[in-house]
Coordinates of C-alpha atoms in Angstrom, one line a residue:
X27 CA 113.1 122.0 115.7
X28 CA 112.2 118.4 116.2
X29 CA 109.6 116.1 114.9
X30 CA 107.3 114.9 117.8
X31 CA 104.3 112.7 118.3
X32 CA 101.0 114.2 119.0
X33 CA 99.9 113.6 122.6
X34 CA 96.5 112.2 123.5
X35 CA 94.6 108.9 123.4
X36 CA 95.3 107.8 119.9
X37 CA 93.7 110.8 118.3
X38 CA 96.1 112.6 115.9
X39 CA 95.5 115.2 113.3
X40 CA 91.8 116.1 113.2
X41 CA 91.9 115.9 109.4
X42 CA 93.7 112.6 108.8
X43 CA 93.6 111.0 112.2
X44 CA 97.3 110.2 112.0
X45 CA 98.9 110.1 115.5
X46 CA 102.4 110.6 114.2
X47 CA 101.9 114.2 113.3
X48 CA 104.3 117.0 114.0
X49 CA 103.9 118.8 117.3
X50 CA 106.4 121.3 116.0
X51 CA 107.1 121.8 112.3
X52 CA 110.7 121.9 111.1
X53 CA 112.0 125.2 109.7
X54 CA 112.1 123.6 106.2
X55 CA 108.3 123.6 106.3
X56 CA 108.2 127.3 105.3
X57 CA 110.5 126.7 102.4
X58 CA 108.4 123.8 101.2
X59 CA 105.2 125.9 101.5
X60 CA 106.8 128.5 99.3
X61 CA 107.8 125.9 96.7
X62 CA 104.3 124.4 96.8
X63 CA 102.6 127.8 96.3
X64 CA 105.0 128.7 93.5
X65 CA 105.6 125.6 91.4
X66 CA 103.9 122.7 93.2
X67 CA 100.7 120.7 93.2
X68 CA 99.2 118.0 95.4
X69 CA 97.4 115.1 93.8
X70 CA 95.4 112.3 95.4
X71 CA 96.4 108.6 95.0
X72 CA 95.2 105.3 96.3
X73 CA 94.5 104.7 100.0
X74 CA 94.2 108.4 100.8
X75 CA 97.9 109.0 100.0
X76 CA 98.8 112.3 98.4
X77 CA 101.8 113.3 96.3
X78 CA 103.4 116.7 96.5
X79 CA 105.2 117.5 93.3
X80 CA 107.4 120.5 92.6
X81 CA 108.6 121.2 89.1
X82 CA 112.0 123.0 88.9
X83 CA 114.4 124.0 86.1
X84 CA 117.5 121.8 85.6
X85 CA 119.6 125.0 85.4
X86 CA 119.5 125.3 89.2
X87 CA 120.9 122.1 90.8
X88 CA 121.3 123.8 94.1
X89 CA 117.6 124.6 94.3
X90 CA 116.7 121.0 93.3
X91 CA 119.0 119.6 96.1
X92 CA 117.5 122.1 98.6
X93 CA 113.9 121.2 97.6
X94 CA 114.6 117.4 97.8
X95 CA 116.3 117.8 101.2
X96 CA 113.4 120.0 102.6
X97 CA 110.7 117.6 101.3
X98 CA 112.5 114.7 102.9
X99 CA 112.9 116.6 106.2
X100 CA 109.2 117.6 106.4
X101 CA 107.7 114.3 105.2
X102 CA 110.2 112.1 107.1
X103 CA 110.9 110.1 104.0
X104 CA 113.2 110.4 101.0
X105 CA 112.0 112.6 98.2
X106 CA 112.0 111.4 94.6
X107 CA 113.8 113.4 91.9
X108 CA 112.9 112.7 88.3
X109 CA 114.2 114.4 85.2
X110 CA 111.4 115.4 82.9
X111 CA 111.4 116.5 79.2
X112 CA 112.2 120.2 78.4
X113 CA 114.8 120.9 81.1
X114 CA 112.5 120.2 84.0
X115 CA 113.0 118.2 87.2
X116 CA 110.2 116.9 89.4
X117 CA 110.9 116.7 93.1
X118 CA 108.1 114.8 94.9
X119 CA 107.1 112.9 98.0
X120 CA 104.1 110.7 98.8
X121 CA 102.4 111.2 102.2
X122 CA 98.9 111.0 103.7
X123 CA 99.2 114.4 105.4
X124 CA 100.2 116.9 102.7
X125 CA 96.6 118.4 102.7
X126 CA 96.8 118.7 106.5
X127 CA 100.1 120.7 106.3
X128 CA 99.0 122.7 103.2
X129 CA 95.4 123.8 103.8
X130 CA 95.7 126.0 100.8
X131 CA 95.3 122.8 98.7
X132 CA 91.9 122.6 97.1
X133 CA 90.0 122.1 93.8
X134 CA 90.9 124.3 90.9
X135 CA 93.9 126.3 90.1
X136 CA 95.8 128.1 92.8
X137 CA 95.9 131.4 91.0
X138 CA 92.1 131.5 90.9
X139 CA 91.4 131.0 94.6
X140 CA 92.5 133.0 97.6
X141 CA 95.6 131.7 99.2
X142 CA 95.6 132.7 102.9
X143 CA 97.8 131.4 105.7
X144 CA 96.0 129.8 108.7
X145 CA 96.6 130.9 112.2
X146 CA 98.8 127.9 113.0
X147 CA 100.9 128.7 109.9
X148 CA 101.4 132.3 111.0
X149 CA 102.4 131.2 114.4
X150 CA 104.7 128.3 113.1
X151 CA 102.9 125.8 115.1
X152 CA 101.2 122.7 113.8
X153 CA 97.7 121.8 112.8
X154 CA 97.9 119.0 115.4
X155 CA 99.0 121.1 118.3
X156 CA 95.9 123.3 118.2

């Protein structure tokens, strides 16, 4: 699937107003969603930019490489891979639209709030094509 621009008169995603949103999400989105729900978190940074971080075990270099590749494909920019203490690797990417693509993001711990897929996630569309 290809990354496309949202059509319209300069109005992009209803949440972040970014006109360069996906019209169709790449297949890697599903993999990144699973990584986020399992071992990931999204944190806010300056200028409304967010960082998606996924912490993985160094014993599995194939999963680390797959995660970095998938994050890069979804975000359209290179993912960062940083070794952390205690046999952990953090794979991350900065982007304004992580909360748009992961509406499960919210305050508090993931395991204490309901995690439900939205209609567009179930239909493999995009939040911007609705």
